């Protein structure tokens, strides 16, 4: 059985961090409706969903992915790169402590979960505006004894590693080659997004189905042609806060 931890959209989401996007008005009821549909899609795909209450004064708290890395052996509480986001880890740590033993990333390391992509025992860490090489080193120290290898990858032009590459199958990734060098993922099959849809690379693999943003039909057709099952979700209101599909959940085995 798999569990997805999610968190309700904060009433203050309009004050979210933005790096590559200009600020637009966010329609809160619409963002909340999209988030509920996201949770429903996870349930439809067989996951249990633990939906945490909103954090009214933490605008980006819906993006729970950035607060922790959950593996079978332990959970690592991360240290998000934006100061405003660091308090988000407190309540997530309280919840994760029920399921896993906890480790913590310590300063000067900083890392958002959006910069951590796990493919089996390989953990790729994006070096971005949010995440640094100290974090990659600490993750190596924590995870090498558990049999994981940690690979730091430079990310440029987008917020996170997973803005540029996400897993779409047992050993395959969907990538935007403008933002990440496909050769970083040695031995892994990669499918490139349609260049007219640069933000399409953030998809969410649940079981064998890839949840996919409704704004990216061309890339979705590429996945269809590759025989990869997809399910479309509309998340454009959350996307105004620079969020996408992976960032709204922490998924792990119970
Ligand atoms: C931020 O800039 O931190 C938020 N507004 C968006 C975070 C999205 N997180 C993710 O994709 N992992």
PDB file of N, CA, C and O in Angstrom, residues 78-81 86 104-112 130-139:
ATOM      1  N   UNK A  78      14.360  17.899   4.727  1.00  0.00           N
ATOM      2  CA  UNK A  78      15.244  18.739   3.914  1.00  0.00           C
ATOM      3  C   UNK A  78      15.324  20.150   4.495  1.00  0.00           C
ATOM      4  O   UNK A  78      14.642  20.478   5.478  1.00  0.00           O
ATOM      5  N   UNK A  79      16.175  20.951   3.889  1.00  0.00           N
ATOM      6  CA  UNK A  79      16.307  22.352   4.315  1.00  0.00           C
ATOM      7  C   UNK A  79      16.064  23.199   3.062  1.00  0.00           C
ATOM      8  O   UNK A  79      16.993  23.441   2.291  1.00  0.00           O
ATOM      9  N   UNK A  80      14.784  23.582   2.819  1.00  0.00           N
ATOM     10  CA  UNK A  80      14.466  24.270   1.566  1.00  0.00           C
ATOM     11  C   UNK A  80      15.322  25.517   1.360  1.00  0.00           C
ATOM     12  O   UNK A  80      15.720  26.196   2.316  1.00  0.00           O
ATOM     13  N   UNK A  81      15.570  25.798   0.087  1.00  0.00           N
ATOM     14  CA  UNK A  81      16.474  26.891  -0.255  1.00  0.00           C
ATOM     15  C   UNK A  81      15.912  28.272   0.028  1.00  0.00           C
ATOM     16  O   UNK A  81      16.670  29.213   0.267  1.00  0.00           O
ATOM     17  N   UNK A  86      11.303  27.371   5.017  1.00  0.00           N
ATOM     18  CA  UNK A  86      11.903  26.449   6.015  1.00  0.00           C
ATOM     19  C   UNK A  86      10.929  26.029   7.112  1.00  0.00           C
ATOM     20  O   UNK A  86      10.948  24.872   7.536  1.00  0.00           O
ATOM     21  N   UNK A 104      18.137  14.580   9.147  1.00  0.00           N
ATOM     22  CA  UNK A 104      17.933  15.988   8.764  1.00  0.00           C
ATOM     23  C   UNK A 104      19.120  16.541   7.991  1.00  0.00           C
ATOM     24  O   UNK A 104      20.272  16.266   8.347  1.00  0.00           O
ATOM     25  N   UNK A 105      18.821  17.316   6.989  1.00  0.00           N
ATOM     26  CA  UNK A 105      19.854  18.083   6.283  1.00  0.00           C
ATOM     27  C   UNK A 105      20.199  19.303   7.154  1.00  0.00           C
ATOM     28  O   UNK A 105      19.300  19.970   7.674  1.00  0.00           O
ATOM     29  N   UNK A 106      21.495  19.558   7.308  1.00  0.00           N
ATOM     30  CA  UNK A 106      21.958  20.633   8.202  1.00  0.00           C
ATOM     31  C   UNK A 106      22.625  21.755   7.398  1.00  0.00           C
ATOM     32  O   UNK A 106      23.229  21.492   6.365  1.00  0.00           O
ATOM     33  N   UNK A 107      22.572  23.001   7.914  1.00  0.00           N
ATOM     34  CA  UNK A 107      23.288  24.091   7.253  1.00  0.00           C
ATOM     35  C   UNK A 107      24.797  23.781   7.209  1.00  0.00           C
ATOM     36  O   UNK A 107      25.274  23.083   8.101  1.00  0.00           O
ATOM     37  N   UNK A 108      25.534  24.240   6.203  1.00  0.00           N
ATOM     38  CA  UNK A 108      25.104  25.183   5.163  1.00  0.00           C
ATOM     39  C   UNK A 108      24.388  24.528   3.989  1.00  0.00           C
ATOM     40  O   UNK A 108      24.157  25.183   2.977  1.00  0.00           O
ATOM     41  N   UNK A 109      24.058  23.263   4.137  1.00  0.00           N
ATOM     42  CA  UNK A 109      23.360  22.609   3.031  1.00  0.00           C
ATOM     43  C   UNK A 109      21.936  23.147   2.909  1.00  0.00           C
ATOM     44  O   UNK A 109      21.299  23.468   3.918  1.00  0.00           O
ATOM     45  N   UNK A 110      21.466  23.267   1.700  1.00  0.00           N
ATOM     46  CA  UNK A 110      20.055  23.565   1.441  1.00  0.00           C
ATOM     47  C   UNK A 110      19.629  22.780   0.221  1.00  0.00           C
ATOM     48  O   UNK A 110      20.393  22.617  -0.728  1.00  0.00           O
ATOM     49  N   UNK A 111      18.407  22.267   0.287  1.00  0.00           N
ATOM     50  CA  UNK A 111      17.913  21.473  -0.842  1.00  0.00           C
ATOM     51  C   UNK A 111      16.386  21.407  -0.783  1.00  0.00           C
ATOM     52  O   UNK A 111      15.799  21.211   0.273  1.00  0.00           O
ATOM     53  N   UNK A 112      15.766  21.609  -1.929  1.00  0.00           N
ATOM     54  CA  UNK A 112      14.324  21.409  -2.093  1.00  0.00           C
ATOM     55  C   UNK A 112      14.099  19.991  -2.632  1.00  0.00           C
ATOM     56  O   UNK A 112      14.861  19.526  -3.502  1.00  0.00           O
ATOM     57  N   UNK A 130      18.104  26.722  -5.570  1.00  0.00           N
ATOM     58  CA  UNK A 130      17.591  26.302  -4.255  1.00  0.00           C
ATOM     59  C   UNK A 130      18.479  25.279  -3.548  1.00  0.00           C
ATOM     60  O   UNK A 130      18.376  25.117  -2.336  1.00  0.00           O
ATOM     61  N   UNK A 131      19.270  24.550  -4.304  1.00  0.00           N
ATOM     62  CA  UNK A 131      19.937  23.376  -3.737  1.00  0.00           C
ATOM     63  C   UNK A 131      21.424  23.421  -4.040  1.00  0.00           C
ATOM     64  O   UNK A 131      21.816  23.758  -5.164  1.00  0.00           O
ATOM     65  N   UNK A 132      22.249  23.088  -3.049  1.00  0.00           N
ATOM     66  CA  UNK A 132      23.691  23.269  -3.239  1.00  0.00           C
ATOM     67  C   UNK A 132      24.477  21.961  -3.063  1.00  0.00           C
ATOM     68  O   UNK A 132      23.927  20.922  -2.696  1.00  0.00           O
ATOM     69  N   UNK A 133      25.781  22.084  -3.327  1.00  0.00           N
ATOM     70  CA  UNK A 133      26.617  20.878  -3.302  1.00  0.00           C
ATOM     71  C   UNK A 133      26.800  20.358  -1.877  1.00  0.00           C
ATOM     72  O   UNK A 133      27.062  19.160  -1.682  1.00  0.00           O
ATOM     73  N   UNK A 134      26.657  21.215  -0.855  1.00  0.00           N
ATOM     74  CA  UNK A 134      26.716  20.711   0.526  1.00  0.00           C
ATOM     75  C   UNK A 134      25.594  19.688   0.740  1.00  0.00           C
ATOM     76  O   UNK A 134      25.761  18.690   1.436  1.00  0.00           O
ATOM     77  N   UNK A 135      24.433  19.984   0.153  1.00  0.00           N
ATOM     78  CA  UNK A 135      23.293  19.067   0.308  1.00  0.00           C
ATOM     79  C   UNK A 135      23.593  17.739  -0.391  1.00  0.00           C
ATOM     80  O   UNK A 135      23.292  16.664   0.152  1.00  0.00           O
ATOM     81  N   UNK A 136      24.174  17.817  -1.591  1.00  0.00           N
ATOM     82  CA  UNK A 136      24.509  16.563  -2.293  1.00  0.00           C
ATOM     83  C   UNK A 136      25.488  15.751  -1.443  1.00  0.00           C
ATOM     84  O   UNK A 136      25.357  14.522  -1.327  1.00  0.00           O
ATOM     85  N   UNK A 137      26.455  16.440  -0.803  1.00  0.00           N
ATOM     86  CA  UNK A 137      27.444  15.732   0.021  1.00  0.00           C
ATOM     87  C   UNK A 137      26.770  15.110   1.247  1.00  0.00           C
ATOM     88  O   UNK A 137      27.052  13.957   1.607  1.00  0.00           O
ATOM     89  N   UNK A 138      25.870  15.862   1.887  1.00  0.00           N
ATOM     90  CA  UNK A 138      25.196  15.297   3.070  1.00  0.00           C
ATOM     91  C   UNK A 138      24.302  14.121   2.681  1.00  0.00           C
ATOM     92  O   UNK A 138      24.222  13.119   3.406  1.00  0.00           O
ATOM     93  N   UNK A 139      23.630  14.248   1.529  1.00  0.00           N
ATOM     94  CA  UNK A 139      22.793  13.124   1.088  1.00  0.00           C
ATOM     95  C   UNK A 139      23.663  11.897   0.812  1.00  0.00           C
ATOM     96  O   UNK A 139      23.292  10.764   1.147  1.00  0.00           O
TER      97      UNK A 139
END
